[in-house]
mmCIF file of C-alpha atoms in Angstrom:
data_model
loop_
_atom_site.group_PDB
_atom_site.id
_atom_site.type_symbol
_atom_site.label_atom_id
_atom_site.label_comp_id
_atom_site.label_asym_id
_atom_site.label_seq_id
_atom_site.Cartn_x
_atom_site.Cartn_y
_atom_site.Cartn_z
ATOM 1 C CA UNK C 28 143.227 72.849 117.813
ATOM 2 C CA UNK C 29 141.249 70.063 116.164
ATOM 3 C CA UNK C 30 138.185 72.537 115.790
ATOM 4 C CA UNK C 31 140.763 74.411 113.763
ATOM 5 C CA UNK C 32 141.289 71.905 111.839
ATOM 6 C CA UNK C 33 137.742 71.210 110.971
ATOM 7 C CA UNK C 34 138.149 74.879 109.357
ATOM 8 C CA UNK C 35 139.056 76.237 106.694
ATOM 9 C CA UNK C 36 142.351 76.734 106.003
ATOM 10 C CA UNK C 37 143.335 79.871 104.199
ATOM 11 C CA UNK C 38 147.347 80.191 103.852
ATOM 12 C CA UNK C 39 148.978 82.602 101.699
ATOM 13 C CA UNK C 40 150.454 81.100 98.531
ATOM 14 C CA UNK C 41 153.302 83.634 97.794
ATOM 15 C CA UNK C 42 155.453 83.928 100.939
ATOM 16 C CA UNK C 43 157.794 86.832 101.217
ATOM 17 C CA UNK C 44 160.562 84.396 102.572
ATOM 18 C CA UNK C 45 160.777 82.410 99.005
ATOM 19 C CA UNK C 46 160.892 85.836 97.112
ATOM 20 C CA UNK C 47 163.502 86.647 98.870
ATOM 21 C CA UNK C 48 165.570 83.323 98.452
ATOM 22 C CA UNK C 49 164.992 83.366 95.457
ATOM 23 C CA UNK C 50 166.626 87.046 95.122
ATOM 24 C CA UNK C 51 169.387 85.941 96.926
ATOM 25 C CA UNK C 52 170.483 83.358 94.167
ATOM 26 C CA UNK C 53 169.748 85.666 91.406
ATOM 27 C CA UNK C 54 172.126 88.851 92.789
ATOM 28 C CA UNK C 55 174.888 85.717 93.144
ATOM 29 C CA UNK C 56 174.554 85.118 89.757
ATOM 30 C CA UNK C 57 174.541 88.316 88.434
ATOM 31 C CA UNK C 58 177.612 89.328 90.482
ATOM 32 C CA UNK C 59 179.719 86.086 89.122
ATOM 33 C CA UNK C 60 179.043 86.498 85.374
ATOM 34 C CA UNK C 61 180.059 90.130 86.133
ATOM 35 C CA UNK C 62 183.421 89.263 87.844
ATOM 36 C CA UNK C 63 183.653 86.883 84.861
ATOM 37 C CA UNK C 64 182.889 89.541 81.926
ATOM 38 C CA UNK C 65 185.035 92.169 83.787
ATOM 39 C CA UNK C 66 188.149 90.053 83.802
ATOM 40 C CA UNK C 67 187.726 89.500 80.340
ATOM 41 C CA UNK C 68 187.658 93.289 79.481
ATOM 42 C CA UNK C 69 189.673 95.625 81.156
ATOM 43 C CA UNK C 70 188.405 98.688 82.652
ATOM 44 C CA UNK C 71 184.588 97.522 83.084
ATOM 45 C CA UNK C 72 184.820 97.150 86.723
ATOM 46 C CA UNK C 73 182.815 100.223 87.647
ATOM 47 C CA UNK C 74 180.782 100.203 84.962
ATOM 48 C CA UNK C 75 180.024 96.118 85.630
ATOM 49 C CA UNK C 76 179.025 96.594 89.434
ATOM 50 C CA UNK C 77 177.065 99.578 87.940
ATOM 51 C CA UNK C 78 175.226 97.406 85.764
ATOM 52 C CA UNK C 79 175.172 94.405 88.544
ATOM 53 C CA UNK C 80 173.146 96.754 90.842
ATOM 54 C CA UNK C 81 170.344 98.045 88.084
ATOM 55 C CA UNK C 82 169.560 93.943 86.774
ATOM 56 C CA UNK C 83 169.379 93.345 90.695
ATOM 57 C CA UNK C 84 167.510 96.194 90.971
ATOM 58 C CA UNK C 85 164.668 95.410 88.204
ATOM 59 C CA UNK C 86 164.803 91.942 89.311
ATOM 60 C CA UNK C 87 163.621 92.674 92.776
ATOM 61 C CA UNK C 88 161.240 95.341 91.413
ATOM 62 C CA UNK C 89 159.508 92.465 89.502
ATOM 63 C CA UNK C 90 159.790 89.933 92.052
ATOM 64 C CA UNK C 91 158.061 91.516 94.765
ATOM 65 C CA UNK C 92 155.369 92.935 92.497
ATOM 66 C CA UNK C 93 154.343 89.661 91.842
ATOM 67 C CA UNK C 94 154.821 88.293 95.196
ATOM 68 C CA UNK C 95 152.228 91.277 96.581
ATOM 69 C CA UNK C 96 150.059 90.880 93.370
ATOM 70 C CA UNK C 97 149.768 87.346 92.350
ATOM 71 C CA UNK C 98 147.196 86.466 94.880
ATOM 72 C CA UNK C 99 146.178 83.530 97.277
ATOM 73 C CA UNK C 100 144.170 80.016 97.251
ATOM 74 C CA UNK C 101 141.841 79.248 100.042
ATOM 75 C CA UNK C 102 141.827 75.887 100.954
ATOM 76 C CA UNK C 103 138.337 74.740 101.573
ATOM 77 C CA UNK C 104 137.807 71.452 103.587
ATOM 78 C CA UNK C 105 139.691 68.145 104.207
ATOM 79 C CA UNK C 106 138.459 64.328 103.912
ATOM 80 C CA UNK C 107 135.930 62.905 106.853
ATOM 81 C CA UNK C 108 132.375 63.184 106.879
ATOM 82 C CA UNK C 109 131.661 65.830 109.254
ATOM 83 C CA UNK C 110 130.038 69.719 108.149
ATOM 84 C CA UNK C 111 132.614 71.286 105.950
ATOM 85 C CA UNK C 112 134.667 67.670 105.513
ATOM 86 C CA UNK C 113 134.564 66.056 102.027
ATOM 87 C CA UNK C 114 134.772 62.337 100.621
ATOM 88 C CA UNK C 115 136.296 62.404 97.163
ATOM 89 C CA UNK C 116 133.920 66.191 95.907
ATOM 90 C CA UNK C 117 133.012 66.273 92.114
ATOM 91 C CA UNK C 118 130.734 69.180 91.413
ATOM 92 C CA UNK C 119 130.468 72.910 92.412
ATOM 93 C CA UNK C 120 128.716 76.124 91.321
ATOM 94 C CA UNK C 121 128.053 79.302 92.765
ATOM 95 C CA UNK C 122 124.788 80.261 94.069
ATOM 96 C CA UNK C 123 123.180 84.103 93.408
ATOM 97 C CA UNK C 124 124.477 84.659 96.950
ATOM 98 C CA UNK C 125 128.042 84.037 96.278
ATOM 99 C CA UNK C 126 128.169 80.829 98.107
ATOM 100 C CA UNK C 127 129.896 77.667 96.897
ATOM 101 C CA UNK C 128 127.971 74.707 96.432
ATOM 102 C CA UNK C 129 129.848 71.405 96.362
ATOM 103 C CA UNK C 130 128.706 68.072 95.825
ATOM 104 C CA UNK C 131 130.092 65.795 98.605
ATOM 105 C CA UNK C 132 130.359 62.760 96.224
ATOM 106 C CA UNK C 133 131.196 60.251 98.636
ATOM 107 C CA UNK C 134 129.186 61.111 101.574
ATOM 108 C CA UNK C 135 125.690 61.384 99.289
ATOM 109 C CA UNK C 136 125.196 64.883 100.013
ATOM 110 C CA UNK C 137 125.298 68.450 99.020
ATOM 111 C CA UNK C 138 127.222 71.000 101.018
ATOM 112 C CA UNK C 139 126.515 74.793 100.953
ATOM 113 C CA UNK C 140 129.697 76.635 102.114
ATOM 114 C CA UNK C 141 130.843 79.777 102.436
ATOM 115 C CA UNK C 142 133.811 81.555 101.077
ATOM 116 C CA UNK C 143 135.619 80.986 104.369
ATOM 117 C CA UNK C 144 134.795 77.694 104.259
ATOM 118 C CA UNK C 145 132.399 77.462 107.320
ATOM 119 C CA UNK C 146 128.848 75.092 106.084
ATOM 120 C CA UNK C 147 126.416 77.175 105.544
ATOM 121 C CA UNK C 148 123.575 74.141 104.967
ATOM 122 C CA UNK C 149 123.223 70.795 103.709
ATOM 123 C CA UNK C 150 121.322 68.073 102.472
ATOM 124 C CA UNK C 151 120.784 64.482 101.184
ATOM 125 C CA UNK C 152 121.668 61.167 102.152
ATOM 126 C CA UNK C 153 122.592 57.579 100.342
ATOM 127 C CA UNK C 154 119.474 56.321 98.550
ATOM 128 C CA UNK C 155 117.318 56.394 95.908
ATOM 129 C CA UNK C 156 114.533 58.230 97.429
ATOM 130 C CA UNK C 157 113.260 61.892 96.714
ATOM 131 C CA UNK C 158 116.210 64.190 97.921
ATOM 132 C CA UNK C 159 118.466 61.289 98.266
ATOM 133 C CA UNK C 160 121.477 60.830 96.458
ATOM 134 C CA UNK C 161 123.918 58.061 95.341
ATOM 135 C CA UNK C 162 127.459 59.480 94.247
ATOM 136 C CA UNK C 163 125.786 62.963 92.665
ATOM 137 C CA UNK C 164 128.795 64.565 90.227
ATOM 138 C CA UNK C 165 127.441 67.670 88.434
ATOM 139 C CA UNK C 166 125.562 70.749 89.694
ATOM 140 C CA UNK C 167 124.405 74.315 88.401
ATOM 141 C CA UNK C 168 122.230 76.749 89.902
ATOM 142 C CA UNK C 169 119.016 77.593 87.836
ATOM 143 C CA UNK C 170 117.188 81.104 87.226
ATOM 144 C CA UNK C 171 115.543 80.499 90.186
ATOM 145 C CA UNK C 172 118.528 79.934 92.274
ATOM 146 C CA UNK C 173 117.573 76.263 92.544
ATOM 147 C CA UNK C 174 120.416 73.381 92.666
ATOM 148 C CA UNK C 175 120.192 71.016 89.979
ATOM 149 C CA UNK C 176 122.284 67.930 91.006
ATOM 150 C CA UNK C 177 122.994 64.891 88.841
ATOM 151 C CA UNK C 178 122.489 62.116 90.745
ATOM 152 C CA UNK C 179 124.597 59.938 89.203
ATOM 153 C CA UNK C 180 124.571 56.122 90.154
ATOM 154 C CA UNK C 181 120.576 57.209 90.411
ATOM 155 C CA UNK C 182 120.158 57.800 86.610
ATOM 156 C CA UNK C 183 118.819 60.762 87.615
ATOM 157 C CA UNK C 184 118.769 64.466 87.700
ATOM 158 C CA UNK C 185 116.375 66.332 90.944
ATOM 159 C CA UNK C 186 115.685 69.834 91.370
ATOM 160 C CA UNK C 187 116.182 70.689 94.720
ATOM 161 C CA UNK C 188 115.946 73.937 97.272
ATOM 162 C CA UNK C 189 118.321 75.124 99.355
ATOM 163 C CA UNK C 190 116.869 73.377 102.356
ATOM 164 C CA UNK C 191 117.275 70.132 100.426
ATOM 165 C CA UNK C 192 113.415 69.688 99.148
ATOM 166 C CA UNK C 193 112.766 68.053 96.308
ATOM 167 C CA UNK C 194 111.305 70.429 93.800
ATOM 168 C CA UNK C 195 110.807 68.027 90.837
ATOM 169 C CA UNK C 196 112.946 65.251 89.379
ATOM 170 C CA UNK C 197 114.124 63.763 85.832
ATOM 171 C CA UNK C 198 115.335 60.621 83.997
ATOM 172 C CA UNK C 199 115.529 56.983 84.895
ATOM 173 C CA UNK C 200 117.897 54.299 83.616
ATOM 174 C CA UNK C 201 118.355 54.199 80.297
ATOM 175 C CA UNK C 202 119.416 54.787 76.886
ATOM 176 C CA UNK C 203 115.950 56.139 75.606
ATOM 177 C CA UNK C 204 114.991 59.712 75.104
ATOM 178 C CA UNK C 205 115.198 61.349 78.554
ATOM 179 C CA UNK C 206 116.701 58.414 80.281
ATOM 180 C CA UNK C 207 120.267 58.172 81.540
ATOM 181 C CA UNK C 208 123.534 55.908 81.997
ATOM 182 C CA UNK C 209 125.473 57.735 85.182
ATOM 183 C CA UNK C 210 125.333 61.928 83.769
ATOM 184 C CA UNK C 211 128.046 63.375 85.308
ATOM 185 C CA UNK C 212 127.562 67.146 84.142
ATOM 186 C CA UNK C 213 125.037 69.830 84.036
ATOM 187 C CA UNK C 214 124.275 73.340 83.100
ATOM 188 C CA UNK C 215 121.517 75.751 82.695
ATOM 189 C CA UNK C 216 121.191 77.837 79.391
ATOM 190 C CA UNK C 217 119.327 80.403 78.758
ATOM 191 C CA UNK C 218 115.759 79.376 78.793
ATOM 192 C CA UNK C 219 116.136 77.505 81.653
ATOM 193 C CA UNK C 220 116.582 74.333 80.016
ATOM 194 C CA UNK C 221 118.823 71.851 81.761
ATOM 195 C CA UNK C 222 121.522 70.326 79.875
ATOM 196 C CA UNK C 223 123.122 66.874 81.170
ATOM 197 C CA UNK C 224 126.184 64.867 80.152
ATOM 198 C CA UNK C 225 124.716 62.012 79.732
ATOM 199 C CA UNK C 226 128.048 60.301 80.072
ATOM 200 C CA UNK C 227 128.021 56.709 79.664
ATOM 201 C CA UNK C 228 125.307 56.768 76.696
ATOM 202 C CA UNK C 229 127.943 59.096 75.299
ATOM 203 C CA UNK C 230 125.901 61.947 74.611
ATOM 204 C CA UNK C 231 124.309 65.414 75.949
ATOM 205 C CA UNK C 232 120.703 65.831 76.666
ATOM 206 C CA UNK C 233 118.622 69.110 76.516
ATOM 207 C CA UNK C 234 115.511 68.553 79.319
ATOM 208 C CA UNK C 235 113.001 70.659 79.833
ATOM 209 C CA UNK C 236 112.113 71.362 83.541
ATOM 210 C CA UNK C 237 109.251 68.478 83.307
ATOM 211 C CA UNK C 238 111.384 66.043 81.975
ATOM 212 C CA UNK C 239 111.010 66.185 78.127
ATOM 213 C CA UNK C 240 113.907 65.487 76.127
ATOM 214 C CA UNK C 241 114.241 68.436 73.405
ATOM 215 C CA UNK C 242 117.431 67.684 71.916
ATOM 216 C CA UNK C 243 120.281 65.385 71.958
ATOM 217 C CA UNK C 244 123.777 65.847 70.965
ATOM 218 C CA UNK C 245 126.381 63.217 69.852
ATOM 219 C CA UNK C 246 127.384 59.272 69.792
ATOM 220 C CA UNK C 247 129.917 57.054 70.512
ATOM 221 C CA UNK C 248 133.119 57.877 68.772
ATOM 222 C CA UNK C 249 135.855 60.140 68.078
ATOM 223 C CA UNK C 250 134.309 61.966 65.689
ATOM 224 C CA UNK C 251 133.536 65.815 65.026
ATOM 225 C CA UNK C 252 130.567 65.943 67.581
ATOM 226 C CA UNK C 253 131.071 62.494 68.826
ATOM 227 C CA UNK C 254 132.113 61.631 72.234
ATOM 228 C CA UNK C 255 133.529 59.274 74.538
ATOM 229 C CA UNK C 256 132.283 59.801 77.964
ATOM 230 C CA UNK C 257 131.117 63.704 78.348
ATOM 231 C CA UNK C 258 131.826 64.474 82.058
ATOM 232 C CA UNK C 259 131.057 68.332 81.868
ATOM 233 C CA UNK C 260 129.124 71.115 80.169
ATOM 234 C CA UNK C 261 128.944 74.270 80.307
ATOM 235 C CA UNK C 262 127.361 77.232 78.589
ATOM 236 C CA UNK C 263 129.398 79.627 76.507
ATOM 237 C CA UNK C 264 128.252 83.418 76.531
ATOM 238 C CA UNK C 265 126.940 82.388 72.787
ATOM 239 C CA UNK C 266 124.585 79.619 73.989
ATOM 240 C CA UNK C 267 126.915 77.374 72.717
ATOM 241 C CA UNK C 268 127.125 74.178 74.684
ATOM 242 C CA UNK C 269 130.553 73.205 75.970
ATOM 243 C CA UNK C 270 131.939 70.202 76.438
ATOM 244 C CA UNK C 271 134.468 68.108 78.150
ATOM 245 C CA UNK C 272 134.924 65.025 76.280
ATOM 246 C CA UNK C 273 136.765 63.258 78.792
ATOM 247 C CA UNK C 274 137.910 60.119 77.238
ATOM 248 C CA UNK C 275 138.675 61.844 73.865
ATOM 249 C CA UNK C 276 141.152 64.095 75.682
ATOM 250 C CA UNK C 277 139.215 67.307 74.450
ATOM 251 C CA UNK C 278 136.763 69.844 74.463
ATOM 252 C CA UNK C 279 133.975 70.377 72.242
ATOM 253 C CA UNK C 280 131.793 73.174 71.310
ATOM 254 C CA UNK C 281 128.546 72.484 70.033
ATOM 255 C CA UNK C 282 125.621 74.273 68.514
ATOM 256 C CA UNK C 283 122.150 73.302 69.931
ATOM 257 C CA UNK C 284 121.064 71.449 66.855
ATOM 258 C CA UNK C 285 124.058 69.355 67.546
ATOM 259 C CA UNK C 286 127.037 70.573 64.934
ATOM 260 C CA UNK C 287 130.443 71.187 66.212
ATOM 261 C CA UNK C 288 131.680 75.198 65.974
ATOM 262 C CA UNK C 289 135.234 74.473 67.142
ATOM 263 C CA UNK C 290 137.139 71.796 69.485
ATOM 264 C CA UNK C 291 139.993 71.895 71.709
ATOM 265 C CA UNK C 292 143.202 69.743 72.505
ATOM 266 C CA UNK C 293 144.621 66.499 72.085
ATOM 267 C CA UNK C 294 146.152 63.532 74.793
ATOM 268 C CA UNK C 295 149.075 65.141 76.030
ATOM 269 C CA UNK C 296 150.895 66.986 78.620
ATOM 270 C CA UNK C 297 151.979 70.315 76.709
ATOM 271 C CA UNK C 298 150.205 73.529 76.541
ATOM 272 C CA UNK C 299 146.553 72.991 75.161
ATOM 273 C CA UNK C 300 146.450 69.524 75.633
ATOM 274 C CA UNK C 301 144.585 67.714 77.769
ATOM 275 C CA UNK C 302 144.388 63.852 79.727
ATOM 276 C CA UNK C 303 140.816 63.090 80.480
ATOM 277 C CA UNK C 304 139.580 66.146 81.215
ATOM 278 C CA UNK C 305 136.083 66.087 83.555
ATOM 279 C CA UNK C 306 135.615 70.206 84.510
ATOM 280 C CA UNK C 307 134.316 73.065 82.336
ATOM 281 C CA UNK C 308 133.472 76.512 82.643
ATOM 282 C CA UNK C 309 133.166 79.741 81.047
ATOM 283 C CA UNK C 310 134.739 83.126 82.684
ATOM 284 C CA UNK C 311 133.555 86.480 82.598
ATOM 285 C CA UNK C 312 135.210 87.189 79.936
ATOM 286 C CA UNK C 313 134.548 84.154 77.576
ATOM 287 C CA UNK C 314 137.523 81.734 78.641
ATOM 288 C CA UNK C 315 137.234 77.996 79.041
ATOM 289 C CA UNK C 316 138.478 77.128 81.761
ATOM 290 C CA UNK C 317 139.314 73.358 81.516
ATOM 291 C CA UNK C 318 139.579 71.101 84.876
ATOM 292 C CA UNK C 319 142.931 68.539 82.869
ATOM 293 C CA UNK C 320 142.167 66.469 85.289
ATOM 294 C CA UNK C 321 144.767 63.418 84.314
ATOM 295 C CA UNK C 322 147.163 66.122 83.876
ATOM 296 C CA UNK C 323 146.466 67.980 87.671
ATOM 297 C CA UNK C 324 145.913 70.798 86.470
ATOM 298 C CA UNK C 325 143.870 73.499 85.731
ATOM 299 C CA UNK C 326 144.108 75.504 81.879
ATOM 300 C CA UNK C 327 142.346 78.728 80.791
ATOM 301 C CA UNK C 328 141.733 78.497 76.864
ATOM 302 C CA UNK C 329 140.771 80.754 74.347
ATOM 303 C CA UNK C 330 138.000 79.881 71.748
ATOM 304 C CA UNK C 331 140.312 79.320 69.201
ATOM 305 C CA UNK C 332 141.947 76.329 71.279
ATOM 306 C CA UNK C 333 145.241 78.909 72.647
ATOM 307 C CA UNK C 334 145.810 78.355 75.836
ATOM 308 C CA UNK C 335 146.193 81.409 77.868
ATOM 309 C CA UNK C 336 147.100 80.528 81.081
ATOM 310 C CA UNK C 337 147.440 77.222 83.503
ATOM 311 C CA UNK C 338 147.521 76.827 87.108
ATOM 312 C CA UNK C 339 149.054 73.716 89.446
ATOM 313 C CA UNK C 340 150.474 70.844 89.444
ATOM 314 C CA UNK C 341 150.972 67.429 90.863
ATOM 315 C CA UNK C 342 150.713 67.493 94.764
ATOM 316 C CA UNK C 343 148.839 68.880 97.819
ATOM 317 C CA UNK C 344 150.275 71.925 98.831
ATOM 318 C CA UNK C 345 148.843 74.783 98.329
ATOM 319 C CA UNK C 346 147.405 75.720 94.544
ATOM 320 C CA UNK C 347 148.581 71.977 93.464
ATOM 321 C CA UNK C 348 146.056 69.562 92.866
ATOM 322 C CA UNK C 349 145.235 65.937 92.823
ATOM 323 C CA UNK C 350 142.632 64.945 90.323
ATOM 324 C CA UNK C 351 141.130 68.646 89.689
ATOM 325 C CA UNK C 352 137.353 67.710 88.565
ATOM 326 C CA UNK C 353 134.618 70.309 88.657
ATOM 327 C CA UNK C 354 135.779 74.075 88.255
ATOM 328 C CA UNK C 355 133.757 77.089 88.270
ATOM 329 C CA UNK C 356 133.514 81.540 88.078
ATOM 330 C CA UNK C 357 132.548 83.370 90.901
ATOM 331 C CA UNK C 358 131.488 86.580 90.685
ATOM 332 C CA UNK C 359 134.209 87.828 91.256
ATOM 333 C CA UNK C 360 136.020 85.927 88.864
ATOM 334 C CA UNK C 361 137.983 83.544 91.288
ATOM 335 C CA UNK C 362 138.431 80.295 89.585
ATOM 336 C CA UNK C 363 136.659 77.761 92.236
ATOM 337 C CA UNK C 364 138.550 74.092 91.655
ATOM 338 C CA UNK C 365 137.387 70.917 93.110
ATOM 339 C CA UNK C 366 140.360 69.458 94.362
ATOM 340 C CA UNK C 367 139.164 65.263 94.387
ATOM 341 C CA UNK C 368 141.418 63.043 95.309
ATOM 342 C CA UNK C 369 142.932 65.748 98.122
ATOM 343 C CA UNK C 370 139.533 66.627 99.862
ATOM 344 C CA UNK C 371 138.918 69.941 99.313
ATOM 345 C CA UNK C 372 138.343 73.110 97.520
ATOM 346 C CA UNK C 373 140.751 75.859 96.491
ATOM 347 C CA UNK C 374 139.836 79.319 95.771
ATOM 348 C CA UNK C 375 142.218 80.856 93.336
ATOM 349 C CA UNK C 376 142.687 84.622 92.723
ATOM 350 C CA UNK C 377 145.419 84.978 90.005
ATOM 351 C CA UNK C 378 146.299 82.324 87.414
ATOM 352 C CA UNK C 379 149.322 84.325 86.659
ATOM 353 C CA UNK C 380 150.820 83.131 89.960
ATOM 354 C CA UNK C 381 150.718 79.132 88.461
ATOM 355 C CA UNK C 382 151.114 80.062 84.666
#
């Protein structure tokens, strides 16, 4: 039973059983305000239960269509240090293989899992030496299929291969040209350039794979293309450079020679908004998809700053989060969430089933 445990745990969201509760209290209702409208007009019995039956009728139609439709999270992992176990995750990206790549924050390491959760490698340890790590947050996957981790409390970003070697390193403490204060986020473009949220100098580096700063976005402030504490990036199917900018409560979009296109949100709770958000990505087809983390929750937004669809809430059941961080796209188009302060990783289908 305990090697169970250790598992993964995939349950099914959508359970026939609360569909059909749900039902239950529906046809009551329907049947009362019928009884109710029928004694108020004479003659519309028959024609009442007649109209009871179809409304019960579509209602169950539409409930169980989305109960078979609306998909399922896999659960990934649960808190302890052992393969597949997590201490408060951060970052994750998906390899050219399909697997999910998560960056164990608390344990110093980097954990290659599969999508049924079983550890398919890992790597690193606490320190500051070549392919060590100390709290790494952010991590994309190059051309190359390399993992680029940002090694956070190390001021530093490494290159590494998938058996955990070293392939070449960047940065150093700093607030200088190529030097960093804790970078949280990265992201490949294009060219192969590797962009970093170089969070507390409140700004977003554009490296080169030998270390060379090429551009730099932003400053302190609140600002059109200022930030306060950039946590993630991501790369928009225009080149654009996304960004969460956590402590602003919003999400930029930036050109490479550093001018805002559009932004996103405002502190709240409501539809759009956003409380410290750390997570971005882009979906296949052009969403931002927006780890709210102060809000537990997950939001899909249009360009234009719409929000199109959300998923969770407060908890740890199933498809709820605590602290949602670091999202990504598989190919398939599953929205991958890092689920921090609850240990694990969900795998969600549908958005439509949390909207």
């Amino acid at each position: 039973m305990q090697a169970r445990c250790l598992d993964v745990h995939i349950r099914q969201v959508c359970g026939r059983r609360s569909v059909e509760s749900r039902l239950e209290e529906l046809e009551k209702k329907v049947d009362k305000l019928i009884d109710r409208v029928s004694a108020l007009v004479p003659g519309l019995g028959e024609v009442g239960r007649e109209i009871s039956e179809e409304i019960k009728a579509e209602a169950r139609a539409l409930e169980i269509s989305k109960a078979d439709t609306a998909g399922w999270a896999q659960v990934i992992g649960m808190q302890g240090s052992g393969d597949g176990q997590f201490k408060y995750p951060h970052g994750v990206a998906i390899d050219q293989e399909g697997h999910i790549i998560v960056l164990d924050t608390n344990n110093h390491r980097v954990q290659v899992m599969s999508h049924d959760g079983k550890m398919v490698s890992k790597f690193g340890s606490l320190g500051s030496a070549d392919g060590q790590f100390n709290n790494p947050r952010g991590v994309a996957i190059d051309q190359e299929g390399h993992i680029i981790v940002a090694d956070t409390r190390n001021n530093r970003v490494q290159v590494m291969s998938h058996d955990g070697k070293m392939i070449s390193k960047l940065g150093s403490g700093g607030s200088r040209d190529g030097q960093f204060n804790n970078p949280h986020g990265v992201a490949i473009d294009q060219e192969g350039h590797i962009i970093v949220a170089d969070t507390y100098n409140h700004r977003v580096q554009v490296m080169s794979r030998d270390g060379k700063m090429i551009s730099k976005l932003g400053s302190q402030g609140s600002g059109d293309g200022q930030f306060k504490c950039p946590q993630g990036v991501a790369i928009d199917h225009e080149g654009h450079i996304v960004v969460a900018d956590t402590h602003n409560h919003r999400v930029q979009v930036m050109s490479r020679d550093g001018k805002m296109i559009s932004k996103l949100g405002s502190e709240g709770s409501g539809d759009g908004q956003f409380k410290c958000p750390q997570g971005v990505a882009i979906d296949h087809e052009g969403h931002i998809i927006v780890a709210d983390t102060g809000n537990n929750r997950v939001q899909v937004m249009s360009r234009n700053g719409t929000m199109v669809s959300k998923l969770g809430s407060e908890g740890s059941g199933d498809g709820q989060f605590s602290g949602p961080v670091g999202v990504a796209i598989d190919q398939e188009g599953h929205i991958i969430v890092v689920d921090h302060y609850n240990n694990r990783v969900q795998v969600i289908r549908m958005p439509q089933l949390f909207a």
